[in-house]
Amino acid sequence: MCGIVGYVGTNKAVPYLIEGLSKLEYRGYDSAGIAVNINKDIQVYKAKGRLKNLEAIIDMDMDSVIGIGHTRWATHGAPSDVNAHPHMNQTRSIAVIHNGIIENYMEIKEWLIHDKQVEFVSETDSEVIAHLIDYYYTGDLLDAVYKAVDRMQGAYAIGVIAKQEPNRLVAVRKDSPLIVGLGEDENFIASDIPALLKYTRNMLLIENDEFVDLTKDKVTIYNSLKQEVTRDVYEVTWDIDSAEKEGFEHFTLKEIFEQPKGVKETLMRRLNADDEIVLEGVNLTSEILKDINKVYIVACGTAYHAGLVGRRAIENFAKIPVECDVASEFRYRDPFVDERTLFIAVSQSGETLDTLQSLREAKRKGARVLSIVNVVGSSVARESDDLLYTWAGPEIGVASTKAYTTQLIAFYMLALHLGRLNGRLDMVRYHETITELKNMPAKLEVVLGQSEKIQKLAASQFNNEKVFFMGRGVDCDLAYEGSLKLKEISYINSFAIAAGELKHGTIALIEDDTFIVALATQNALYDKMLSNIKEVKARGAHVFAIAKAGNDQILKTADEVFFIPDTMDDLAPILAVVPTQLLAYYVSALRGNDVDKPRNLAKSVTVE
Ligand code: AGP
């Protein structure tokens, strides 16, 4: 959740730190700070609230060539100047920034207070790190960091500078993301690639339990045994403008409109000239698949909702039973996982700690781990046996949109691939589905071309606080995603239900003008959805239905209907999700919310 940046070079450090922090704002934060070393004196500046509050108290021209910066998303201790990072030791000779949670911080804090008479100034867990490094510091910062980290449990990406070593920046990671940027006579650290793209495309992706020792002209990576390790340079191909808004008012809207491209990228790079699916990075063979007797899909939030659709796709195309679970529950149900289990993790950021920890639990129990991830080289990606990247490009808006549709594509391809590996998918259906998947980018453009219909609907409903989504079959899975999108960016307390459940209680909620989004794209369940719409209409609801073109009967029952281009039932979510995303976006914008950075939310939830 927090964001870290660091610079050591020959130019003035402060502008790099502030620029880097500004590109990490999307991760969500409540305060920010920097520390610089000026003539062997460390100066720290921190401010609660937005980055501009920090900029108001610093001199961008400060004469320092080394510094660290931080955006904080509070976990321990309320948002405040004192709790903001960087944190220092008592003699102010060491400054630390931290993203993560030190789970045993209380034990260390008590030891430092009672045995070492250390005085703490903040309520944070992170401050412990500064005092612990100070305790072990005897003139070599890297050595002190090793010793301090050895005492710590939890998740961290840490950046440290020391007064006595004005040309050295040390960093270390465990579970929280950390990258190194390589420049000319300057080097960088950050939580995420966008923070550094303005200065370098050449990155080093740091693995868990690795330490980094940086000066302006040298970067050395060490493992937990202090052995030097080498790392290939990862050259970032996408550039900063693709992370800019390109004329859209918000990243979220831009990313909704980028979906045809993301879907096409994720699909077409994996089809050969004969329309055969080639999943490089997925090394499942028919032999391996024969031994798999259980499949779990585990994820959080939108990625979990994509997993619900993925479950149906794998069951429909590969005839393999699948369980789908939220990561924060998976580990605590003592799941039946062993070496015959295929564990599928889904994550846009690849850093969601709930998902990462579930993946590790599954690995510990012998499962084979296949991950569907959008961020190359992310922690989930690096800890998986098989990898299926979505190529949605950087998703900056906190609400996940293009990641969802590309995750669906990844699942459909995986399901088709598995169905062919185990021989349970006939070639006619395989080719029909591939052909229809290839039509999806164009059909998405058709849907997006009707966005003003949704804009009008939002204008009539944006103040309605009585909203819910309903559907049957895969439309029910989609209802959960539509409701989450609306909730997280409009703050309307919407929910989703299986339409068949209406009569089992929820229908008691219906009153005049209750706004209901009815997903009715499944031919096999269309008549039942028409009945559900009549039921709620009879009790005063206002119904917005999403159906396939050609199914005109619904025009006689729903108040408004959005028709998606006709397509296979299985693939309908790719298209039907877009009106729900647009509805959430326009309602949020009309309510004057910070659409890209909704309150209380973070783009990547790197705490449990
Ligand atoms: C979705 O719009 C939310 N931002 C959130 O639910 C998100 O999907 C969830 O935190 C999982 O994130 P991940 O895909 O990066 O793992």
XYZ file of C-alpha atoms and ligand atoms in Angstrom:
624
model
C 0.000 0.000 0.000
C 2.777 2.443 0.789
C 5.117 3.668 -1.911
C 8.872 4.000 -1.608
C 11.434 5.790 -3.788
C 15.155 6.439 -3.425
C 17.881 8.252 -5.399
C 21.648 8.341 -5.311
C 23.528 10.126 -8.065
C 25.125 13.371 -9.140
C 22.022 15.532 -9.541
C 19.905 17.129 -6.840
C 17.840 14.351 -5.292
C 14.639 16.129 -4.207
C 13.006 16.563 -7.644
C 13.548 12.858 -8.372
C 11.965 11.889 -5.051
C 8.917 14.093 -5.492
C 8.399 13.018 -9.110
C 8.709 9.385 -8.096
C 6.215 9.768 -5.244
C 3.759 11.510 -7.548
C 3.774 8.482 -9.832
C 3.017 6.230 -6.851
C 0.056 8.256 -5.589
C -2.346 5.819 -7.246
C -1.315 3.187 -4.683
C -3.302 5.093 -2.149
C -1.783 7.074 0.745
C -2.559 9.448 3.603
C 0.830 11.153 4.180
C 4.251 11.521 2.564
C 7.831 12.365 3.436
C 11.442 12.526 2.256
C 14.885 12.349 3.829
C 18.074 13.736 2.247
C 21.714 13.748 3.305
C 23.270 17.213 3.112
C 26.934 17.361 4.113
C 26.574 14.367 6.418
C 23.470 15.744 7.997
C 20.157 13.970 7.407
C 17.164 16.257 6.954
C 13.635 14.832 7.049
C 10.432 16.489 5.824
C 7.001 14.893 6.323
C 3.390 15.988 5.858
C -0.035 14.459 6.348
C -2.398 14.452 3.386
C -1.613 14.883 -0.272
C 1.843 15.222 -1.782
C 1.326 18.941 -2.319
C 1.388 19.413 1.458
C 4.904 17.961 1.492
C 5.998 20.045 -1.468
C 4.846 23.138 0.410
C 7.440 22.586 3.159
C 10.498 21.585 1.159
C 13.043 23.390 -1.004
C 13.183 21.515 -4.326
C 16.653 22.925 -4.821
C 18.175 21.409 -1.695
C 21.826 20.597 -2.260
C 21.728 16.813 -1.780
C 22.502 13.988 -4.204
C 20.992 11.215 -2.133
C 17.565 10.718 -0.592
C 14.579 8.500 0.092
C 10.856 9.225 -0.137
C 7.640 7.566 0.987
C 3.863 7.705 0.598
C 2.147 6.089 3.572
C -1.128 4.136 3.718
C -1.700 3.763 7.431
C -1.745 0.327 9.006
C -0.315 1.031 12.491
C -0.929 4.535 13.786
C -3.299 7.155 12.412
C -2.301 9.331 9.436
C -0.170 12.185 10.856
C 3.114 14.059 10.313
C 4.752 12.122 13.157
C 3.643 8.743 11.827
C 4.640 9.593 8.269
C 7.900 8.138 6.960
C 10.896 8.440 6.842
C 11.540 7.390 10.443
C 14.820 8.069 12.262
C 16.828 6.772 15.200
C 17.269 8.965 18.257
C 20.510 10.578 17.134
C 19.006 11.221 13.684
C 21.910 9.487 11.973
C 19.740 6.974 10.096
C 16.545 7.436 8.051
C 14.281 4.605 6.942
C 11.278 4.184 4.630
C 9.181 1.032 4.758
C 6.321 -0.555 2.861
C 4.736 -3.517 4.662
C 4.071 -4.618 8.244
C 6.614 -5.715 10.889
C 4.519 -8.344 12.618
C 6.791 -8.672 15.693
C 7.362 -4.952 16.095
C 5.868 -4.786 19.595
C 8.341 -7.360 20.910
C 11.272 -5.465 19.383
C 9.890 -2.108 20.506
C 9.551 -3.292 24.104
C 13.097 -4.655 24.054
C 14.457 -1.366 22.662
C 12.526 0.697 25.193
C 13.181 -1.384 28.303
C 16.626 -2.823 27.581
C 18.129 -0.081 25.446
C 16.257 2.970 26.747
C 15.202 3.956 23.250
C 12.549 6.665 23.038
C 9.948 6.285 20.273
C 8.129 9.244 18.793
C 5.541 7.565 16.543
C 2.834 4.909 16.844
C 4.125 3.025 13.829
C 5.662 -0.421 13.492
C 8.135 1.019 10.954
C 9.960 3.259 13.429
C 11.314 0.092 15.020
C 13.445 -0.493 11.927
C 15.359 2.781 12.294
C 16.218 2.086 15.932
C 17.131 -1.522 15.241
C 19.504 -0.573 12.406
C 21.011 2.066 14.682
C 21.492 -0.537 17.398
C 23.530 -2.724 15.036
C 25.292 0.111 13.201
C 29.078 0.072 13.586
C 29.961 1.986 10.425
C 28.689 -0.371 7.700
C 25.052 0.287 6.771
C 24.554 -2.935 4.808
C 25.865 -5.002 7.681
C 23.553 -3.238 10.155
C 20.554 -3.768 7.873
C 21.308 -7.496 7.662
C 21.407 -7.784 11.429
C 18.255 -5.737 11.932
C 16.284 -7.647 9.299
C 17.331 -10.889 10.932
C 15.254 -9.845 13.969
C 12.210 -8.826 11.985
C 9.172 -10.867 10.916
C 6.554 -9.691 8.461
C 6.491 -7.988 5.081
C 8.793 -5.167 4.088
C 10.428 -3.186 1.341
C 12.902 -0.920 3.099
C 15.149 1.955 1.951
C 17.830 3.287 4.311
C 20.411 6.089 4.316
C 22.989 6.918 7.013
C 24.572 10.230 7.936
C 28.096 8.782 7.914
C 27.698 7.209 4.445
C 26.445 10.065 2.282
C 26.900 8.200 -1.000
C 25.204 4.942 -0.113
C 21.588 3.737 -0.226
C 20.680 0.294 1.079
C 17.411 -1.539 0.418
C 15.888 -4.931 1.175
C 12.574 -6.668 0.444
C 10.428 -9.458 1.731
C 6.878 -9.806 0.348
C 6.539 -6.100 -0.481
C 7.619 -5.051 -3.993
C 11.008 -3.454 -4.699
C 12.695 -2.528 -7.945
C 16.000 -0.871 -8.772
C 16.340 1.658 -11.603
C 19.698 1.910 -13.381
C 20.834 5.324 -14.647
C 23.973 7.097 -15.854
C 25.927 8.013 -12.686
C 22.699 7.630 -10.766
C 20.618 4.742 -9.445
C 17.148 4.453 -7.985
C 14.856 2.285 -5.873
C 11.047 2.247 -5.988
C 8.007 0.145 -5.169
C 6.790 0.228 -8.731
C 8.030 0.897 -12.252
C 5.973 4.056 -13.076
C 7.916 5.924 -10.337
C 11.137 5.671 -12.352
C 10.044 5.555 -15.989
C 10.775 9.246 -16.530
C 14.466 8.565 -15.781
C 15.205 5.013 -16.852
C 13.688 1.981 -18.553
C 16.367 -0.350 -17.222
C 15.223 -2.078 -14.063
C 16.371 -4.840 -11.749
C 13.499 -6.828 -10.241
C 14.459 -7.643 -6.654
C 13.474 -11.021 -5.278
C 12.333 -11.879 -1.773
C 15.036 -11.777 0.951
C 17.432 -9.881 -1.303
C 19.471 -6.857 -0.210
C 20.624 -4.076 -2.502
C 23.646 -1.834 -1.987
C 23.539 1.260 -4.211
C 25.962 4.086 -4.943
C 25.727 6.461 -7.889
C 27.778 4.162 -10.113
C 27.310 0.679 -8.659
C 24.412 -1.602 -7.706
C 25.074 -4.883 -5.923
C 22.418 -7.454 -5.032
C 22.994 -9.936 -2.209
C 20.980 -12.906 -1.019
C 20.130 -13.641 2.606
C 23.563 -15.260 3.031
C 25.245 -12.060 1.840
C 26.357 -13.766 -1.370
C 26.327 -11.528 -4.389
C 23.671 -12.478 -6.956
C 23.369 -11.412 -10.567
C 20.116 -10.244 -12.178
C 19.251 -9.605 -15.802
C 18.244 -6.066 -16.600
C 14.519 -5.857 -17.337
C 13.860 -3.234 -19.989
C 10.429 -1.669 -19.645
C 8.749 -1.478 -23.037
C 5.652 0.514 -22.179
C 6.299 4.239 -21.742
C 5.061 6.828 -19.320
C 2.346 8.185 -21.619
C 0.670 4.801 -21.659
C 0.386 5.435 -17.989
C -0.884 8.896 -18.559
C -4.512 9.685 -19.305
C -4.291 10.393 -23.015
C -7.134 12.849 -23.040
C -9.475 10.932 -20.759
C -10.619 12.688 -17.596
C -9.568 9.755 -15.441
C -7.273 6.756 -15.751
C -10.310 4.603 -14.951
C -12.226 5.733 -18.044
C -9.103 5.467 -20.189
C -8.560 1.927 -18.995
C -12.194 0.950 -19.669
C -11.670 2.132 -23.241
C -8.339 0.308 -23.499
C -10.022 -3.070 -23.103
C -10.264 -3.972 -26.813
C -6.487 -3.528 -27.030
C -5.753 -5.472 -23.860
C -8.071 -8.307 -24.887
C -6.469 -8.466 -28.319
C -2.925 -8.366 -26.899
C -3.647 -11.090 -24.358
C -5.306 -13.299 -26.967
C -3.448 -12.851 -30.213
C 0.078 -13.274 -28.889
C -0.877 -16.789 -27.919
C -2.431 -18.019 -31.144
C -0.256 -19.489 -33.890
C -1.071 -19.422 -37.582
C -3.345 -22.433 -37.160
C -5.243 -20.819 -34.293
C -3.576 -23.212 -31.909
C -3.129 -21.863 -28.403
C 0.525 -21.523 -27.411
C 0.851 -20.739 -23.712
C 4.567 -20.129 -23.273
C 5.215 -20.018 -19.555
C 2.560 -22.689 -18.904
C 4.338 -26.047 -18.910
C 1.346 -28.227 -18.123
C 1.433 -31.406 -20.232
C -1.299 -34.001 -20.678
C 0.787 -36.253 -18.456
C 0.911 -33.687 -15.664
C -2.771 -32.899 -16.127
C -3.691 -36.578 -15.776
C -2.303 -36.422 -12.214
C -4.257 -33.319 -11.241
C -7.344 -34.239 -9.239
C -8.210 -30.833 -7.753
C -8.120 -27.281 -9.062
C -8.378 -24.170 -6.900
C -8.711 -20.624 -8.195
C -7.724 -18.170 -5.455
C -7.702 -14.366 -5.608
C -9.146 -11.173 -4.125
C -11.695 -8.614 -5.236
C -12.053 -8.220 -8.963
C -9.478 -10.919 -9.607
C -11.644 -13.275 -7.556
C -14.666 -12.344 -9.645
C -12.682 -13.143 -12.781
C -11.895 -16.458 -11.121
C -15.610 -17.203 -10.748
C -16.001 -16.871 -14.511
C -12.775 -18.817 -15.026
C -14.136 -21.647 -12.914
C -17.130 -22.044 -15.227
C -14.927 -21.847 -18.300
C -12.606 -24.624 -17.090
C -15.561 -26.774 -16.033
C -17.375 -26.172 -19.334
C -14.433 -26.567 -21.718
C -12.163 -28.997 -19.853
C -14.754 -30.831 -17.741
C -12.535 -30.442 -14.660
C -14.246 -29.603 -11.331
C -12.891 -26.339 -9.907
C -13.180 -24.552 -6.575
C -12.891 -20.783 -6.386
C -12.087 -19.030 -3.111
C -11.149 -15.599 -1.810
C -7.499 -15.657 -0.786
C -8.166 -14.237 2.689
C -10.345 -17.273 3.426
C -8.458 -19.993 1.547
C -5.626 -20.454 4.020
C -7.892 -20.677 7.058
C -10.102 -23.497 5.790
C -7.258 -26.028 5.859
C -7.755 -26.687 2.134
C -7.297 -30.114 0.579
C -4.060 -29.329 -1.215
C -1.344 -31.779 -2.189
C 0.944 -32.562 -5.112
C -2.114 -33.466 -7.209
C -3.555 -29.965 -6.844
C -3.384 -27.206 -9.440
C -3.516 -23.849 -7.652
C -4.413 -20.913 -9.907
C -3.622 -17.488 -8.446
C -5.071 -14.410 -10.128
C -3.698 -10.957 -9.441
C -3.408 -7.747 -11.427
C -0.616 -6.301 -9.293
C 0.992 -9.615 -8.415
C 1.670 -8.128 -4.969
C -1.601 -8.738 -3.100
C -0.347 -10.284 0.100
C -3.500 -12.365 0.772
C -3.063 -13.987 -2.634
C 0.701 -14.335 -2.230
C 0.398 -15.997 1.148
C -2.257 -18.417 -0.154
C 0.019 -19.258 -3.058
C 2.857 -19.981 -0.638
C 0.607 -22.165 1.524
C -0.424 -24.156 -1.548
C 3.215 -24.530 -2.600
C 4.194 -25.655 0.875
C 1.565 -28.391 0.552
C 2.976 -29.538 -2.774
C 0.575 -27.909 -5.239
C 1.574 -26.836 -8.712
C 1.028 -23.073 -8.971
C -0.142 -21.369 -12.130
C -0.623 -17.605 -11.926
C -2.519 -15.138 -14.069
C -0.786 -11.803 -13.453
C -0.614 -8.393 -15.131
C 2.640 -7.070 -13.720
C 5.725 -8.667 -15.182
C 8.196 -9.821 -12.594
C 5.835 -9.244 -9.673
C 6.097 -11.389 -6.555
C 3.211 -13.700 -7.530
C 4.740 -14.129 -10.982
C 8.165 -14.956 -9.597
C 6.859 -17.536 -7.162
C 4.735 -19.517 -9.624
C 5.526 -22.682 -11.579
C 3.433 -21.661 -14.570
C 2.753 -18.120 -15.663
C 0.034 -16.658 -17.819
C 0.551 -12.897 -18.159
C -2.345 -10.664 -19.005
C -1.159 -7.884 -21.270
C -3.517 -5.139 -20.137
C -0.648 -2.668 -19.727
C -0.257 -0.644 -16.511
C -3.564 -0.307 -14.678
C -3.374 2.951 -12.717
C -6.993 3.430 -11.643
C -7.532 1.729 -8.291
C -10.722 0.128 -9.626
C -9.709 -2.814 -11.749
C -11.316 -2.770 -15.194
C -9.097 -3.805 -18.119
C -7.329 -6.272 -15.844
C -10.666 -8.072 -15.382
C -11.431 -8.565 -19.067
C -7.877 -9.673 -19.819
C -8.052 -12.101 -16.896
C -11.193 -13.546 -18.499
C -9.330 -13.998 -21.782
C -6.499 -15.721 -19.968
C -8.990 -18.077 -18.313
C -10.789 -18.888 -21.559
C -7.464 -19.713 -23.220
C -6.367 -21.807 -20.264
C -9.709 -23.657 -20.246
C -9.504 -24.359 -23.972
C -5.889 -25.450 -23.572
C -6.755 -27.813 -20.709
C -9.728 -29.173 -22.663
C -7.456 -30.056 -25.534
C -4.767 -31.495 -23.247
C -7.214 -33.879 -21.596
C -9.143 -34.566 -24.787
C -12.497 -33.465 -23.374
C -13.041 -30.552 -25.745
C -14.062 -31.336 -29.300
C -12.281 -29.452 -32.032
C -15.474 -27.940 -33.474
C -16.294 -26.202 -30.193
C -12.633 -25.279 -29.759
C -12.457 -23.493 -33.103
C -15.897 -21.892 -32.672
C -14.749 -20.417 -29.373
C -11.386 -19.217 -30.707
C -13.151 -17.561 -33.642
C -15.567 -15.787 -31.292
C -12.729 -14.722 -28.978
C -11.034 -13.119 -31.966
C -14.233 -11.165 -32.587
C -14.203 -9.746 -29.083
C -12.014 -6.635 -29.612
C -14.367 -5.425 -32.368
C -17.470 -6.282 -30.332
C -16.021 -4.412 -27.354
C -15.624 -1.355 -29.574
C -19.340 -1.649 -30.443
C -20.220 -1.675 -26.742
C -17.896 1.238 -25.959
C -19.394 3.167 -28.867
C -22.674 3.270 -26.931
C -21.165 4.703 -23.743
C -23.388 7.771 -23.874
C -26.432 5.536 -23.217
C -24.833 4.608 -19.902
C -23.881 8.215 -19.247
C -27.572 9.190 -19.578
C -28.659 6.343 -17.297
C -26.084 7.399 -14.691
C -27.406 10.959 -14.824
C -30.844 9.685 -13.793
C -29.653 7.294 -11.101
C -26.447 8.708 -9.567
C -28.226 9.836 -6.398
C -30.099 6.589 -5.912
C -28.718 4.799 -2.860
C -30.954 1.715 -3.282
C -29.115 -0.333 -5.870
C -28.417 -3.984 -6.500
C -27.263 -6.316 -9.249
C -28.749 -9.687 -10.131
C -28.102 -12.463 -12.616
C -28.115 -16.208 -13.145
C -25.256 -18.500 -14.043
C -22.225 -16.572 -15.253
C -24.345 -13.416 -15.137
C -24.427 -13.907 -11.357
C -20.616 -13.990 -11.284
C -20.701 -10.802 -13.311
C -23.231 -9.210 -10.950
C -20.670 -9.463 -8.136
C -18.100 -7.603 -10.231
C -20.599 -4.951 -11.348
C -21.597 -4.329 -7.757
C -18.007 -4.112 -6.509
C -17.149 -1.561 -9.205
C -20.091 0.632 -8.269
C -19.390 0.285 -4.537
C -15.686 1.074 -4.660
C -15.814 4.228 -6.777
C -19.308 5.669 -6.124
C -19.472 4.636 -2.424
C -23.105 3.512 -2.996
C -23.858 0.529 -0.789
C -24.867 -1.779 -3.633
C -24.840 -5.576 -3.524
C -25.221 -8.543 -5.853
C -27.412 -11.619 -5.689
C -28.247 -14.729 -7.629
C -31.581 -13.729 -9.189
C -33.092 -17.032 -8.115
C -32.456 -15.952 -4.516
C -34.759 -12.930 -4.801
C -37.784 -14.794 -3.450
C -35.731 -16.185 -0.537
C -35.537 -12.824 1.232
C -34.042 -10.008 -0.810
C -37.336 -9.171 -2.514
C -38.423 -7.683 0.823
C -36.070 -4.801 0.064
C -37.808 -3.763 -3.141
C -39.631 -0.478 -2.951
C -40.475 2.336 -5.346
C -37.459 3.279 -7.458
C -35.106 0.622 -6.127
C -32.584 0.541 -8.964
C -31.785 -2.956 -10.167
C -29.205 -3.945 -12.761
C -30.390 -7.222 -14.267
C -27.825 -9.252 -16.228
C -29.759 -11.344 -18.769
C -27.217 -12.477 -21.353
C -27.586 -16.238 -20.964
C -29.942 -17.715 -23.548
C -30.583 -20.751 -21.409
C -31.687 -18.577 -18.465
C -33.305 -15.699 -20.350
C -36.940 -16.596 -19.599
C -36.201 -16.999 -15.899
C -34.564 -13.568 -15.863
C -37.609 -12.072 -17.566
C -39.710 -13.486 -14.727
C -37.360 -12.027 -12.120
C -37.580 -8.623 -13.802
C -41.380 -8.792 -13.774
C -41.300 -9.731 -10.068
C -39.285 -6.677 -9.085
C -41.087 -4.357 -11.484
C -44.391 -5.339 -9.850
C -42.985 -3.978 -6.593
C -41.863 -0.620 -7.955
C -38.274 -1.297 -8.957
C -36.565 0.539 -11.802
C -34.754 -2.085 -13.908
C -31.757 -1.587 -16.169
C -31.193 -4.821 -18.090
C -28.151 -5.966 -20.050
C -29.024 -8.512 -22.716
C -27.832 -9.849 -26.045
C -28.861 -8.148 -29.252
C -31.875 -9.885 -30.778
C -33.528 -10.740 -27.464
C -36.067 -7.930 -27.865
C -38.705 -9.389 -25.558
C -36.888 -7.823 -22.614
C -37.798 -4.383 -23.961
C -41.363 -5.059 -22.821
C -40.321 -5.669 -19.193
C -37.233 -3.647 -18.254
C -37.196 0.164 -18.060
C -33.901 0.454 -19.927
C -32.039 -2.201 -21.887
C -28.437 -2.207 -23.066
C -27.856 -4.736 -25.835
C -24.427 -6.244 -26.226
C -23.547 -7.810 -29.596
C -24.684 -11.412 -29.857
C -22.089 -13.925 -28.692
C -21.686 -17.330 -27.032
C -23.185 -17.567 -23.552
C -19.785 -18.561 -22.131
C -18.079 -15.436 -23.505
C -20.810 -12.899 -22.729
C -19.087 -11.519 -19.583
C -16.310 -10.002 -21.718
C -18.881 -7.666 -23.261
C -21.539 -7.407 -20.534
C -19.068 -6.190 -17.887
C -18.397 -2.985 -19.842
C -21.814 -1.319 -19.300
C -21.480 -2.074 -15.577
C -17.971 -0.520 -15.520
C -19.210 2.552 -17.374
C -22.209 2.867 -15.057
C -19.933 2.812 -12.004
C -17.563 5.317 -13.610
C -20.212 7.873 -14.632
C -22.072 7.612 -11.327
C -18.811 8.125 -9.428
C -17.824 11.116 -11.571
C -21.308 12.659 -11.174
C -21.005 12.256 -7.418
C -17.757 14.209 -7.560
C -15.625 11.361 -6.228
C -11.910 10.877 -6.747
C -12.574 8.169 -9.318
C -8.979 7.035 -9.817
C -8.106 7.084 -6.134
C -11.289 6.227 -4.178
C -11.277 6.849 -0.446
C -9.768 4.175 1.851
C -8.629 2.053 -1.120
C -5.206 1.148 -2.455
C -4.250 -0.213 -5.832
C -2.266 -3.028 -4.375
C -3.173 -4.416 -0.958
C 0.229 -5.534 0.327
C -0.929 -6.189 3.880
C -3.114 -9.034 5.168
C -10.848 -4.072 -7.671
O -11.333 -3.005 -8.453
C -10.144 -3.612 -6.422
N -9.193 -2.599 -6.670
C -9.592 -4.768 -5.616
O -10.691 -5.583 -5.265
C -8.565 -5.669 -6.322
O -9.179 -6.380 -7.371
C -8.009 -6.675 -5.307
O -7.377 -5.955 -4.269
C -7.002 -7.658 -5.943
O -5.920 -6.955 -6.464
P -4.895 -7.738 -7.434
O -5.668 -8.137 -8.650
O -3.816 -6.752 -7.727
O -4.399 -8.942 -6.681
